[in-house]
Structures are given as structure tokens and as C-alpha cells.
Amino acid sequence: MEATVMNIKEIVEQKWKKRPLIISGPCSAETEEQVIATAERLAKTGKVDILRAGIWKPRTRPGSFEGIGTKGLPWMQAAKKATGLPVTVEVATAKQVEDALHFDIDVLWIGARTTVNPFSVQEVADALRGVDVPVLIKNPINPDLELWTGAVERVAKAGIKNIGLIHRGFSAYGNTEFRNAPMWHLAIEMKRRNPELMIINDPSHICGRRDILFDVAQQAINLDFDGLIVESHIDPDKAWSDAKQQITPEQLGEMIDRIVWRQEASNSEELQSALEKLRQQINHLDDELMQILGQRMKIAEQIGEFKKNNQITILQTNRWNEILDRAVQKGNKLGLSQEFITKYFDAVHMESIQHQNKIMNS
Ligand code: PEP
Ligand code: MN
């Protein structure tokens, strides 16, 4: 009998390797009943691997609910006992690490507001020395991959073997549809640099609202993320923190069901060779684009000569506006977004200016 019962460490190890890995639970632990009821309803969906809850909440402004504190940790233990789900909480200080481990929290995560601060990350890392616990590291609130990487290095140097990444989006000034801009390219680059680390997506903190959660989650899966961490609550609108972005455990179950799970590279040779053909087409087109860009720069240099000989400034604002307007209109017809066209032409224009600058200064 004994031998067939997996201990929680084995379960955690298994979960850590499971794809997709699904973590869910409330933004904050509020009451013992809420934690246990959420856990039970999540477990019932059969879609969740690990239960999350915030015990200490780093809030942007003082005066809002800052977490139930250490007294919430036994509730997580009770939820684990009731459901068999391993549990995870956020830690930001040495004391919090110590308390979490004391109450047998199975997985720890470092929040975005902590990753941003090397002193705090180091404090957490030092507290983890000699401890065998998996750690998930959220991206810093600002779009800085070096800080994210630094946090991974600090935790790894402390001897933590199982490290994972959480992409929760980045703080961006101005109103966008997201609470935190996903800036997918940064997550993709972090994934490229750390192929050995699992990376899961946190659509809740990216969206800040529940109506677009699914789209972001699906996008992450399309981009080959290893799983999701999604906030859920038994009564989302009454949640003590992040009410707008939480969903019920049942809605979480439905969402996971609705997601189209894709494989990265299939083993099937047929699929691979079809993919290979399309990739070759992309390579050809990229080569052509580069050729054409090279030609464009040559002409820009000729214009530079002309401007130099006639003492005209490089930047001709009217002309630049004309180029952009033209491109946006054309791009629109080709199904290219205005955002992309603007970014693309900005980059081309800057390169062009640099080429002209060289001519002007020669
Ligand atoms: C959270 O997960 O509840 C949280 C505080 O997230 P973040 O660190 O991404 O803001
Ligand atoms: Mn939250």
C-alpha cells in the first residue's frame, strides 16, 4: 500500500514536468473557507495542477488589502490536504521564504515587483540556499530582460535546480487594452536565451480584465508556452484584490477546455517537410526583403549626396509624413497593421538617416 502512495515531493516533481502546467487560485488568500472552497472547486474541474494564492500582497498604493499574512499559510496546507494539489505562494523577503517553507509550501514564486529589485531578489535567493524547492520567477514590471535574467542567475547560484519563468506583461505608460503590455517579443527572446527553463504565461495580470483572458492564454499556447497561471475566485466580483481579472473555478475549467493546445514540432515527417517548405519560402522572402532594403539604402545615399551638394537638411518632415501616409494606406490593403507599418518604417527611416549622415559628414 505504502509504495503506491506518491508523496507530495514526487507529485510536485511530476507536475513540474507536466505540459501544459496549469496553476490557478485566488489573487489573495482571504479566508480559510475561501481558500479551501476555491481549491476544491478547482480540483473538481480536473484541469489544475497547482493551487496558487497570494499571502503577502505587494500593492502599488498603501491602504488597499496587503494580504492576510502568515496566518493564511495553514489554509494552504489545509487546501492541499483536502485536494492533493501542491500549493504555491509569492515570496519577497527572507522571512516570507522561511514562513512559506515552514508551512510546507511546495513551489515559491517571485513577483514582478520583486524581480525588479536586485537587493530583494538576492535576499530571497540567500534564504533559499540549501533548500530544494521549485521557484517560478515573474518578469520584472519594466521591460528589461537583464533584470529578469539577473534574478534567474541569483536564484540558480543559490542552488535552486528547478527554476521556471512567468511572463506577466510589462508596465507601460498610457492606456492600452492591457493592464500590463504583453510585449511578446521579450518573452520570446527570454525563452530563446533560456531553452532549458519552462516558461508559463499569466494572462490575468496581462489583461487586468476577464473578457480578454482567453485570447491572451490562447496566444501564449500558440507561442509554445509551457503552461498558464490564471487567477480564480469563488466570487470574483467580491475578491479583495484584482477582482476584475478573476474568474470562477468553473470558468477556468471551461477556458482550459476551449484552448486549442498545439504541439511545437511534430514527430510526423510529413508535417515536418510541409513546414520545412513553408520555412524555405519565408527564408527566400526574407533574403529578397534584405536585398531590396540594401538597394533602398543605396538610393538614400544618393539622395544624401544630393542634399549635401545643395545644402539641404537630412530630415524633411513633409516628405517623411508623405512616406508614412502612403505606406499605412498601402499596408492596410495588404492586411498589415498601422502599428507594424509605423514601426517598420521608423526603423527603415532611421537606418536611411544614418546612411545619409555618413555621406553628409564625409
Ligand atoms: C500576483 O500574482 O497576484 C501578483 C502580485 O502578480 P505580479 O507580481 O505579476 O504583479
Ligand atoms: Mn493578482
mmCIF file of C-alpha atoms and ligand atoms in Angstrom:
data_model
loop_
_atom_site.group_PDB
_atom_site.id
_atom_site.type_symbol
_atom_site.label_atom_id
_atom_site.label_comp_id
_atom_site.label_asym_id
_atom_site.label_seq_id
_atom_site.Cartn_x
_atom_site.Cartn_y
_atom_site.Cartn_z
ATOM 1 C CA MET A 1 0.000 0.000 0.000
ATOM 2 C CA GLU A 2 2.648 2.494 1.137
ATOM 3 C CA ALA A 3 4.611 2.127 -2.085
ATOM 4 C CA THR A 4 1.671 3.100 -4.307
ATOM 5 C CA VAL A 5 1.030 6.346 -2.480
ATOM 6 C CA MET A 6 3.113 9.062 -4.072
ATOM 7 C CA ASN A 7 4.497 11.550 -1.650
ATOM 8 C CA ILE A 8 3.938 15.197 -2.302
ATOM 9 C CA LYS A 9 7.556 15.751 -3.413
ATOM 10 C CA GLU A 10 7.100 13.210 -6.187
ATOM 11 C CA ILE A 11 3.804 14.802 -7.182
ATOM 12 C CA VAL A 12 5.460 18.209 -7.352
ATOM 13 C CA GLU A 13 8.273 16.813 -9.470
ATOM 14 C CA GLN A 14 5.751 15.221 -11.813
ATOM 15 C CA LYS A 15 3.708 18.396 -12.042
ATOM 16 C CA TRP A 16 6.827 20.416 -12.766
ATOM 17 C CA LYS A 17 7.417 18.325 -15.858
ATOM 18 C CA LYS A 18 3.785 18.212 -16.977
ATOM 19 C CA ARG A 19 2.834 20.123 -20.129
ATOM 20 C CA PRO A 20 0.779 22.186 -20.144
ATOM 21 C CA LEU A 21 1.274 23.082 -16.496
ATOM 22 C CA ILE A 22 -1.826 24.811 -15.137
ATOM 23 C CA ILE A 23 -1.678 26.878 -11.955
ATOM 24 C CA SER A 24 -4.761 28.572 -10.588
ATOM 25 C CA GLY A 25 -6.230 30.020 -7.429
ATOM 26 C CA PRO A 26 -7.143 33.364 -5.958
ATOM 27 C CA CYS A 27 -5.063 36.508 -6.306
ATOM 28 C CA SER A 28 -5.153 36.643 -2.489
ATOM 29 C CA ALA A 29 -5.973 34.208 0.256
ATOM 30 C CA GLU A 30 -8.803 35.974 2.102
ATOM 31 C CA THR A 31 -10.391 33.463 4.467
ATOM 32 C CA GLU A 32 -9.834 29.785 5.181
ATOM 33 C CA GLU A 33 -13.253 28.938 3.696
ATOM 34 C CA GLN A 34 -12.481 30.853 0.502
ATOM 35 C CA VAL A 35 -9.097 29.156 0.025
ATOM 36 C CA ILE A 36 -10.455 25.667 0.605
ATOM 37 C CA ALA A 37 -13.616 26.182 -1.454
ATOM 38 C CA THR A 38 -11.567 27.556 -4.368
ATOM 39 C CA ALA A 39 -9.165 24.624 -4.148
ATOM 40 C CA GLU A 40 -11.982 22.079 -4.049
ATOM 41 C CA ARG A 41 -13.837 23.601 -6.983
ATOM 42 C CA LEU A 42 -10.583 23.848 -8.970
ATOM 43 C CA ALA A 43 -9.691 20.241 -8.179
ATOM 44 C CA LYS A 44 -13.160 19.203 -9.340
ATOM 45 C CA THR A 45 -12.524 20.627 -12.823
ATOM 46 C CA GLY A 46 -9.604 18.211 -13.134
ATOM 47 C CA LYS A 47 -7.706 20.869 -15.106
ATOM 48 C CA VAL A 48 -5.460 22.300 -12.430
ATOM 49 C CA ASP A 49 -2.018 21.076 -11.315
ATOM 50 C CA ILE A 50 -1.025 23.558 -8.638
ATOM 51 C CA LEU A 51 -3.018 25.870 -6.353
ATOM 52 C CA ARG A 52 -1.854 29.477 -6.080
ATOM 53 C CA ALA A 53 -2.716 32.235 -3.601
ATOM 54 C CA GLY A 54 -1.070 35.495 -2.598
ATOM 55 C CA ILE A 55 -0.375 35.648 1.134
ATOM 56 C CA TRP A 56 1.640 38.870 1.158
ATOM 57 C CA LYS A 57 0.449 41.307 -1.490
ATOM 58 C CA PRO A 58 2.775 43.981 -2.844
ATOM 59 C CA ARG A 59 0.219 46.703 -3.593
ATOM 60 C CA THR A 60 1.014 49.752 -5.670
ATOM 61 C CA ARG A 61 -0.744 52.126 -3.230
ATOM 62 C CA PRO A 62 -0.927 51.781 0.567
ATOM 63 C CA GLY A 63 -4.311 51.329 2.155
ATOM 64 C CA SER A 64 -5.529 48.533 -0.085
ATOM 65 C CA PHE A 65 -5.601 44.941 1.172
ATOM 66 C CA GLU A 66 -1.979 43.921 1.661
ATOM 67 C CA GLY A 67 -2.530 40.235 2.185
ATOM 68 C CA ILE A 68 -3.671 38.097 5.072
ATOM 69 C CA GLY A 69 -0.078 37.287 6.057
ATOM 70 C CA THR A 70 1.404 34.214 7.696
ATOM 71 C CA LYS A 71 -1.913 33.107 9.175
ATOM 72 C CA GLY A 72 -3.028 32.206 5.638
ATOM 73 C CA LEU A 73 -0.290 29.592 5.226
ATOM 74 C CA PRO A 74 -2.052 26.862 7.252
ATOM 75 C CA TRP A 75 -5.100 27.434 4.998
ATOM 76 C CA MET A 76 -2.933 26.486 2.012
ATOM 77 C CA GLN A 77 -1.824 23.372 3.892
ATOM 78 C CA ALA A 78 -5.451 22.515 4.574
ATOM 79 C CA ALA A 79 -6.370 23.072 0.909
ATOM 80 C CA LYS A 80 -3.540 20.772 -0.124
ATOM 81 C CA LYS A 81 -4.749 18.131 2.304
ATOM 82 C CA ALA A 82 -8.321 18.425 1.042
ATOM 83 C CA THR A 83 -7.467 18.219 -2.665
ATOM 84 C CA GLY A 84 -3.987 16.737 -3.073
ATOM 85 C CA LEU A 85 -2.972 19.792 -5.089
ATOM 86 C CA PRO A 86 0.537 21.133 -4.433
ATOM 87 C CA VAL A 87 0.481 24.800 -3.415
ATOM 88 C CA THR A 88 2.416 27.915 -4.364
ATOM 89 C CA VAL A 89 2.685 31.409 -2.868
ATOM 90 C CA GLU A 90 4.623 34.584 -3.676
ATOM 91 C CA VAL A 91 7.666 35.420 -1.558
ATOM 92 C CA ALA A 92 9.523 38.723 -1.434
ATOM 93 C CA THR A 93 11.610 38.617 1.758
ATOM 94 C CA ALA A 94 13.766 36.122 3.667
ATOM 95 C CA LYS A 95 11.137 35.919 6.420
ATOM 96 C CA GLN A 96 8.430 35.079 3.911
ATOM 97 C CA VAL A 97 10.585 32.306 2.432
ATOM 98 C CA GLU A 98 11.168 30.923 5.901
ATOM 99 C CA ASP A 99 7.463 31.029 6.807
ATOM 100 C CA ALA A 100 6.354 29.533 3.495
ATOM 101 C CA LEU A 101 8.793 26.629 3.854
ATOM 102 C CA HIS A 102 7.791 26.139 7.468
ATOM 103 C CA PHE A 103 4.210 25.559 6.292
ATOM 104 C CA ASP A 104 5.284 23.166 3.514
ATOM 105 C CA ILE A 105 4.513 25.389 0.542
ATOM 106 C CA ASP A 106 5.599 23.273 -2.439
ATOM 107 C CA VAL A 107 6.532 25.887 -5.028
ATOM 108 C CA LEU A 108 7.513 29.530 -4.495
ATOM 109 C CA TRP A 109 7.188 32.413 -6.900
ATOM 110 C CA ILE A 110 8.963 35.736 -7.071
ATOM 111 C CA GLY A 111 6.637 38.584 -8.086
ATOM 112 C CA ALA A 112 7.191 41.243 -10.718
ATOM 113 C CA ARG A 113 7.760 43.967 -8.135
ATOM 114 C CA THR A 114 10.491 41.862 -6.530
ATOM 115 C CA THR A 115 12.289 40.752 -9.689
ATOM 116 C CA VAL A 116 12.831 44.416 -10.419
ATOM 117 C CA ASN A 117 14.943 44.857 -7.275
ATOM 118 C CA PRO A 118 18.293 43.000 -7.113
ATOM 119 C CA PHE A 119 18.568 43.557 -3.324
ATOM 120 C CA SER A 120 15.242 41.808 -2.737
ATOM 121 C CA VAL A 121 15.981 39.014 -5.191
ATOM 122 C CA GLN A 122 19.338 38.430 -3.502
ATOM 123 C CA GLU A 123 17.680 38.346 -0.090
ATOM 124 C CA VAL A 124 15.204 35.738 -1.302
ATOM 125 C CA ALA A 125 17.970 33.781 -3.035
ATOM 126 C CA ASP A 126 20.090 33.743 0.144
ATOM 127 C CA ALA A 127 17.122 32.456 2.122
ATOM 128 C CA LEU A 128 16.745 29.648 -0.435
ATOM 129 C CA ARG A 129 20.317 28.412 -0.119
ATOM 130 C CA GLY A 130 20.365 24.690 0.623
ATOM 131 C CA VAL A 131 16.620 24.337 0.092
ATOM 132 C CA ASP A 132 15.143 22.021 -2.501
ATOM 133 C CA VAL A 133 12.052 23.855 -3.722
ATOM 134 C CA PRO A 134 10.993 24.838 -7.248
ATOM 135 C CA VAL A 135 10.914 28.595 -7.874
ATOM 136 C CA LEU A 136 8.996 30.497 -10.535
ATOM 137 C CA ILE A 137 10.298 33.946 -11.431
ATOM 138 C CA LYS A 138 7.982 36.564 -12.892
ATOM 139 C CA ASN A 139 9.303 39.101 -15.360
ATOM 140 C CA PRO A 140 10.148 42.489 -13.807
ATOM 141 C CA ILE A 141 7.466 45.172 -14.163
ATOM 142 C CA ASN A 142 9.677 47.119 -16.565
ATOM 143 C CA PRO A 143 10.654 45.653 -19.940
ATOM 144 C CA ASP A 144 14.219 44.715 -19.003
ATOM 145 C CA LEU A 145 15.408 41.208 -19.845
ATOM 146 C CA GLU A 146 18.692 41.725 -17.991
ATOM 147 C CA LEU A 147 16.855 42.147 -14.676
ATOM 148 C CA TRP A 148 14.820 39.018 -15.354
ATOM 149 C CA THR A 149 17.998 37.140 -16.271
ATOM 150 C CA GLY A 150 19.766 38.506 -13.187
ATOM 151 C CA ALA A 151 17.020 37.146 -10.948
ATOM 152 C CA VAL A 152 17.319 33.720 -12.586
ATOM 153 C CA GLU A 153 21.093 33.814 -12.054
ATOM 154 C CA ARG A 154 20.780 34.807 -8.394
ATOM 155 C CA VAL A 155 18.307 32.012 -7.659
ATOM 156 C CA ALA A 156 20.348 29.487 -9.656
ATOM 157 C CA LYS A 157 23.522 30.482 -7.785
ATOM 158 C CA ALA A 158 21.713 29.758 -4.530
ATOM 159 C CA GLY A 159 21.498 26.157 -5.722
ATOM 160 C CA ILE A 160 17.851 26.030 -6.798
ATOM 161 C CA LYS A 161 17.571 23.397 -9.515
ATOM 162 C CA ASN A 162 14.001 23.792 -10.675
ATOM 163 C CA ILE A 163 13.525 27.322 -11.947
ATOM 164 C CA GLY A 164 10.675 28.429 -14.181
ATOM 165 C CA LEU A 165 9.669 31.743 -15.737
ATOM 166 C CA ILE A 166 6.326 33.523 -15.610
ATOM 167 C CA HIS A 167 5.508 36.078 -18.303
ATOM 168 C CA ARG A 168 3.019 38.545 -16.754
ATOM 169 C CA GLY A 169 3.489 41.516 -19.062
ATOM 170 C CA PHE A 170 5.195 44.858 -18.565
ATOM 171 C CA SER A 171 4.124 48.185 -17.166
ATOM 172 C CA ALA A 172 3.583 50.686 -19.984
ATOM 173 C CA TYR A 173 2.694 54.326 -19.723
ATOM 174 C CA GLY A 174 -0.655 55.345 -21.166
ATOM 175 C CA ASN A 175 -3.875 53.475 -21.612
ATOM 176 C CA THR A 176 -3.764 50.299 -23.588
ATOM 177 C CA GLU A 177 -6.226 47.449 -23.702
ATOM 178 C CA PHE A 178 -3.959 45.587 -21.300
ATOM 179 C CA ARG A 179 -3.153 46.163 -17.649
ATOM 180 C CA ASN A 180 0.401 45.103 -18.466
ATOM 181 C CA ALA A 181 1.535 45.110 -22.077
ATOM 182 C CA PRO A 182 2.450 41.554 -23.095
ATOM 183 C CA MET A 183 5.405 42.616 -25.278
ATOM 184 C CA TRP A 184 5.503 39.053 -26.561
ATOM 185 C CA HIS A 185 8.837 39.606 -28.285
ATOM 186 C CA LEU A 186 10.532 39.976 -24.883
ATOM 187 C CA ALA A 187 9.098 36.719 -23.577
ATOM 188 C CA ILE A 188 10.081 35.006 -26.816
ATOM 189 C CA GLU A 189 13.621 36.356 -26.529
ATOM 190 C CA MET A 190 13.844 35.238 -22.869
ATOM 191 C CA LYS A 191 12.668 31.774 -23.953
ATOM 192 C CA ARG A 192 15.239 31.724 -26.758
ATOM 193 C CA ARG A 193 18.024 32.609 -24.329
ATOM 194 C CA ASN A 194 16.919 30.032 -21.745
ATOM 195 C CA PRO A 195 15.720 26.975 -23.649
ATOM 196 C CA GLU A 196 16.150 24.802 -20.560
ATOM 197 C CA LEU A 197 13.728 26.854 -18.413
ATOM 198 C CA MET A 198 9.997 26.323 -18.519
ATOM 199 C CA ILE A 199 8.005 29.474 -19.235
ATOM 200 C CA ILE A 200 4.348 29.878 -18.405
ATOM 201 C CA ASN A 201 2.061 32.781 -19.144
ATOM 202 C CA ASP A 202 -0.008 34.816 -16.675
ATOM 203 C CA PRO A 203 -2.912 36.164 -18.715
ATOM 204 C CA SER A 204 -4.619 37.513 -15.564
ATOM 205 C CA HIS A 205 -2.028 40.186 -14.845
ATOM 206 C CA ILE A 206 -1.522 40.955 -18.533
ATOM 207 C CA CYS A 207 -5.230 41.535 -19.151
ATOM 208 C CA GLY A 208 -6.416 43.019 -15.868
ATOM 209 C CA ARG A 209 -9.934 42.086 -17.049
ATOM 210 C CA ARG A 210 -11.629 38.807 -17.657
ATOM 211 C CA ASP A 211 -13.139 39.362 -21.121
ATOM 212 C CA ILE A 212 -9.826 39.026 -22.982
ATOM 213 C CA LEU A 213 -8.194 36.353 -20.779
ATOM 214 C CA PHE A 214 -8.893 33.563 -23.224
ATOM 215 C CA ASP A 215 -7.342 35.365 -26.197
ATOM 216 C CA VAL A 216 -4.113 36.026 -24.349
ATOM 217 C CA ALA A 217 -3.964 32.482 -22.971
ATOM 218 C CA GLN A 218 -4.512 31.042 -26.458
ATOM 219 C CA GLN A 219 -1.864 33.353 -27.878
ATOM 220 C CA ALA A 220 0.625 32.097 -25.273
ATOM 221 C CA ILE A 221 -0.127 28.494 -26.165
ATOM 222 C CA ASN A 222 0.237 29.310 -29.869
ATOM 223 C CA LEU A 223 3.677 30.674 -28.996
ATOM 224 C CA ASP A 224 4.596 27.363 -27.356
ATOM 225 C CA PHE A 225 4.470 28.451 -23.733
ATOM 226 C CA ASP A 226 4.641 25.569 -21.248
ATOM 227 C CA GLY A 227 1.505 26.459 -19.321
ATOM 228 C CA LEU A 228 -0.620 29.096 -17.642
ATOM 229 C CA ILE A 229 -1.116 30.696 -14.239
ATOM 230 C CA VAL A 230 -4.614 32.137 -14.005
ATOM 231 C CA GLU A 231 -6.353 33.775 -11.049
ATOM 232 C CA SER A 232 -9.653 32.263 -9.933
ATOM 233 C CA HIS A 233 -12.044 33.055 -7.114
ATOM 234 C CA ILE A 234 -15.288 31.597 -5.789
ATOM 235 C CA ASP A 235 -16.927 35.032 -6.064
ATOM 236 C CA PRO A 236 -14.691 37.047 -8.419
ATOM 237 C CA ASP A 237 -16.510 40.384 -8.192
ATOM 238 C CA LYS A 238 -16.136 40.350 -4.421
ATOM 239 C CA ALA A 239 -12.413 39.485 -4.435
ATOM 240 C CA TRP A 240 -10.317 41.605 -2.071
ATOM 241 C CA SER A 241 -7.719 42.195 -4.801
ATOM 242 C CA ASP A 242 -7.707 42.059 -8.609
ATOM 243 C CA ALA A 243 -11.482 41.490 -8.748
ATOM 244 C CA LYS A 244 -11.838 42.485 -12.404
ATOM 245 C CA GLN A 245 -9.477 39.829 -13.715
ATOM 246 C CA GLN A 246 -10.546 36.800 -11.695
ATOM 247 C CA ILE A 247 -12.876 34.076 -12.922
ATOM 248 C CA THR A 248 -14.662 31.250 -11.127
ATOM 249 C CA PRO A 249 -13.004 27.819 -10.914
ATOM 250 C CA GLU A 250 -15.649 26.505 -13.327
ATOM 251 C CA GLN A 251 -14.913 29.277 -15.839
ATOM 252 C CA LEU A 252 -11.238 28.402 -15.506
ATOM 253 C CA GLY A 253 -12.082 24.792 -16.328
ATOM 254 C CA GLU A 254 -14.079 25.864 -19.387
ATOM 255 C CA MET A 255 -11.312 28.152 -20.546
ATOM 256 C CA ILE A 256 -8.699 25.404 -20.349
ATOM 257 C CA ASP A 257 -11.099 23.152 -22.267
ATOM 258 C CA ARG A 258 -11.626 25.722 -25.022
ATOM 259 C CA ILE A 259 -7.946 26.370 -25.625
ATOM 260 C CA VAL A 260 -6.527 24.696 -28.700
ATOM 261 C CA TRP A 261 -3.361 23.006 -27.480
ATOM 262 C CA ARG A 262 -0.691 22.869 -30.130
ATOM 263 C CA GLN A 263 2.453 20.835 -30.408
ATOM 264 C CA GLU A 264 5.743 22.502 -31.089
ATOM 265 C CA ALA A 265 7.492 20.383 -33.670
ATOM 266 C CA SER A 266 5.559 17.313 -34.564
ATOM 267 C CA ASN A 267 7.320 13.995 -34.968
ATOM 268 C CA SER A 268 5.409 13.300 -38.116
ATOM 269 C CA GLU A 269 7.778 13.562 -41.071
ATOM 270 C CA GLU A 270 5.062 14.687 -43.434
ATOM 271 C CA LEU A 271 4.180 17.604 -41.217
ATOM 272 C CA GLN A 272 7.826 18.460 -40.800
ATOM 273 C CA SER A 273 8.517 18.563 -44.513
ATOM 274 C CA ALA A 274 5.426 20.688 -45.215
ATOM 275 C CA LEU A 275 6.620 23.048 -42.517
ATOM 276 C CA GLU A 276 10.119 22.983 -43.959
ATOM 277 C CA LYS A 277 8.838 24.060 -47.378
ATOM 278 C CA LEU A 278 6.968 26.991 -45.903
ATOM 279 C CA ARG A 279 10.015 27.955 -43.876
ATOM 280 C CA GLN A 280 12.133 27.949 -47.015
ATOM 281 C CA GLN A 281 9.661 30.286 -48.660
ATOM 282 C CA ILE A 282 9.986 32.575 -45.668
ATOM 283 C CA ASN A 283 13.780 32.451 -45.967
ATOM 284 C CA HIS A 284 13.583 33.376 -49.667
ATOM 285 C CA LEU A 285 11.268 36.266 -48.960
ATOM 286 C CA ASP A 286 13.482 37.469 -46.101
ATOM 287 C CA ASP A 287 16.501 37.368 -48.430
ATOM 288 C CA GLU A 288 14.612 39.373 -51.033
ATOM 289 C CA LEU A 289 13.466 41.894 -48.455
ATOM 290 C CA MET A 290 17.065 42.359 -47.365
ATOM 291 C CA GLN A 291 18.247 42.794 -50.954
ATOM 292 C CA ILE A 292 15.597 45.402 -51.542
ATOM 293 C CA LEU A 293 16.421 47.191 -48.291
ATOM 294 C CA GLY A 294 20.076 47.283 -49.366
ATOM 295 C CA GLN A 295 19.031 48.865 -52.655
ATOM 296 C CA ARG A 296 16.835 51.337 -50.840
ATOM 297 C CA MET A 297 19.777 52.430 -48.684
ATOM 298 C CA LYS A 298 21.942 52.923 -51.786
ATOM 299 C CA ILE A 299 19.349 55.308 -53.166
ATOM 300 C CA ALA A 300 19.125 57.044 -49.804
ATOM 301 C CA GLU A 301 22.887 57.578 -50.038
ATOM 302 C CA GLN A 302 22.460 59.149 -53.484
ATOM 303 C CA ILE A 303 19.860 61.463 -52.018
ATOM 304 C CA GLY A 304 22.371 62.193 -49.244
ATOM 305 C CA GLU A 305 24.919 63.277 -51.865
ATOM 306 C CA PHE A 306 22.340 65.477 -53.467
ATOM 307 C CA LYS A 307 21.338 67.067 -50.179
ATOM 308 C CA LYS A 308 24.982 67.627 -49.275
ATOM 309 C CA ASN A 309 25.787 69.321 -52.577
ATOM 310 C CA ASN A 310 22.710 71.522 -52.311
ATOM 311 C CA GLN A 311 22.970 72.153 -48.565
ATOM 312 C CA ILE A 312 19.579 70.755 -47.644
ATOM 313 C CA THR A 313 18.829 69.179 -44.207
ATOM 314 C CA ILE A 314 18.582 65.404 -43.997
ATOM 315 C CA LEU A 315 15.202 65.345 -42.297
ATOM 316 C CA GLN A 316 12.426 66.642 -44.491
ATOM 317 C CA THR A 317 9.379 66.332 -42.263
ATOM 318 C CA ASN A 318 6.857 66.745 -45.081
ATOM 319 C CA ARG A 319 8.467 64.034 -47.109
ATOM 320 C CA TRP A 320 8.567 61.714 -44.097
ATOM 321 C CA ASN A 321 4.844 62.273 -43.447
ATOM 322 C CA GLU A 322 4.146 61.568 -47.091
ATOM 323 C CA ILE A 323 6.092 58.287 -46.978
ATOM 324 C CA LEU A 324 4.262 57.174 -43.833
ATOM 325 C CA ASP A 325 0.781 58.071 -45.097
ATOM 326 C CA ARG A 326 1.426 56.243 -48.307
ATOM 327 C CA ALA A 327 2.761 53.186 -46.515
ATOM 328 C CA VAL A 328 -0.086 52.998 -43.999
ATOM 329 C CA GLN A 329 -2.649 53.171 -46.813
ATOM 330 C CA LYS A 330 -0.916 50.525 -48.885
ATOM 331 C CA GLY A 331 -0.201 48.356 -45.858
ATOM 332 C CA ASN A 332 -3.849 48.491 -44.836
ATOM 333 C CA LYS A 333 -4.892 46.993 -48.144
ATOM 334 C CA LEU A 334 -2.320 44.229 -47.653
ATOM 335 C CA GLY A 335 -3.567 43.364 -44.208
ATOM 336 C CA LEU A 336 -0.625 44.941 -42.369
ATOM 337 C CA SER A 337 -1.498 46.805 -39.188
ATOM 338 C CA GLN A 338 -0.821 50.501 -38.861
ATOM 339 C CA GLU A 339 1.262 49.754 -35.761
ATOM 340 C CA PHE A 340 3.536 47.412 -37.670
ATOM 341 C CA ILE A 341 3.880 49.720 -40.688
ATOM 342 C CA THR A 342 4.773 52.644 -38.446
ATOM 343 C CA LYS A 343 7.382 50.658 -36.515
ATOM 344 C CA TYR A 344 8.821 49.182 -39.683
ATOM 345 C CA PHE A 345 9.092 52.494 -41.492
ATOM 346 C CA ASP A 346 10.516 54.147 -38.384
ATOM 347 C CA ALA A 347 13.321 51.588 -38.385
ATOM 348 C CA VAL A 348 13.907 51.894 -42.139
ATOM 349 C CA HIS A 349 13.856 55.674 -41.895
ATOM 350 C CA MET A 350 16.381 55.732 -39.033
ATOM 351 C CA GLU A 351 18.709 53.450 -40.982
ATOM 352 C CA SER A 352 18.297 55.691 -44.021
ATOM 353 C CA ILE A 353 19.148 58.773 -41.969
ATOM 354 C CA GLN A 354 22.273 57.062 -40.674
ATOM 355 C CA HIS A 355 23.413 56.284 -44.217
ATOM 356 C CA GLN A 356 22.758 59.873 -45.263
ATOM 357 C CA ASN A 357 24.561 61.152 -42.181
ATOM 358 C CA LYS A 358 27.670 59.259 -43.157
ATOM 359 C CA ILE A 359 27.579 60.873 -46.610
ATOM 360 C CA MET A 360 26.951 64.340 -45.172
ATOM 361 C CA ASN A 361 29.876 64.035 -42.780
ATOM 362 C CA SER A 362 32.267 62.565 -45.308
HETATM 363 C C1 PEP B 1 0.033 38.080 -8.302
HETATM 364 O O1 PEP B 1 0.368 37.081 -8.936
HETATM 365 O O2 PEP B 1 -1.004 38.160 -7.645
HETATM 366 C C2 PEP B 1 0.885 39.274 -8.403
HETATM 367 C C3 PEP B 1 1.036 40.131 -7.416
HETATM 368 O O3 PEP B 1 1.419 39.376 -9.621
HETATM 369 P P1 PEP B 1 2.584 40.318 -10.209
HETATM 370 O O4 PEP B 1 3.813 40.082 -9.400
HETATM 371 O O5 PEP B 1 2.683 39.781 -11.604
HETATM 372 O O6 PEP B 1 2.081 41.719 -10.195
HETATM 373 MN MN MN B 2 -3.222 39.384 -8.580
#
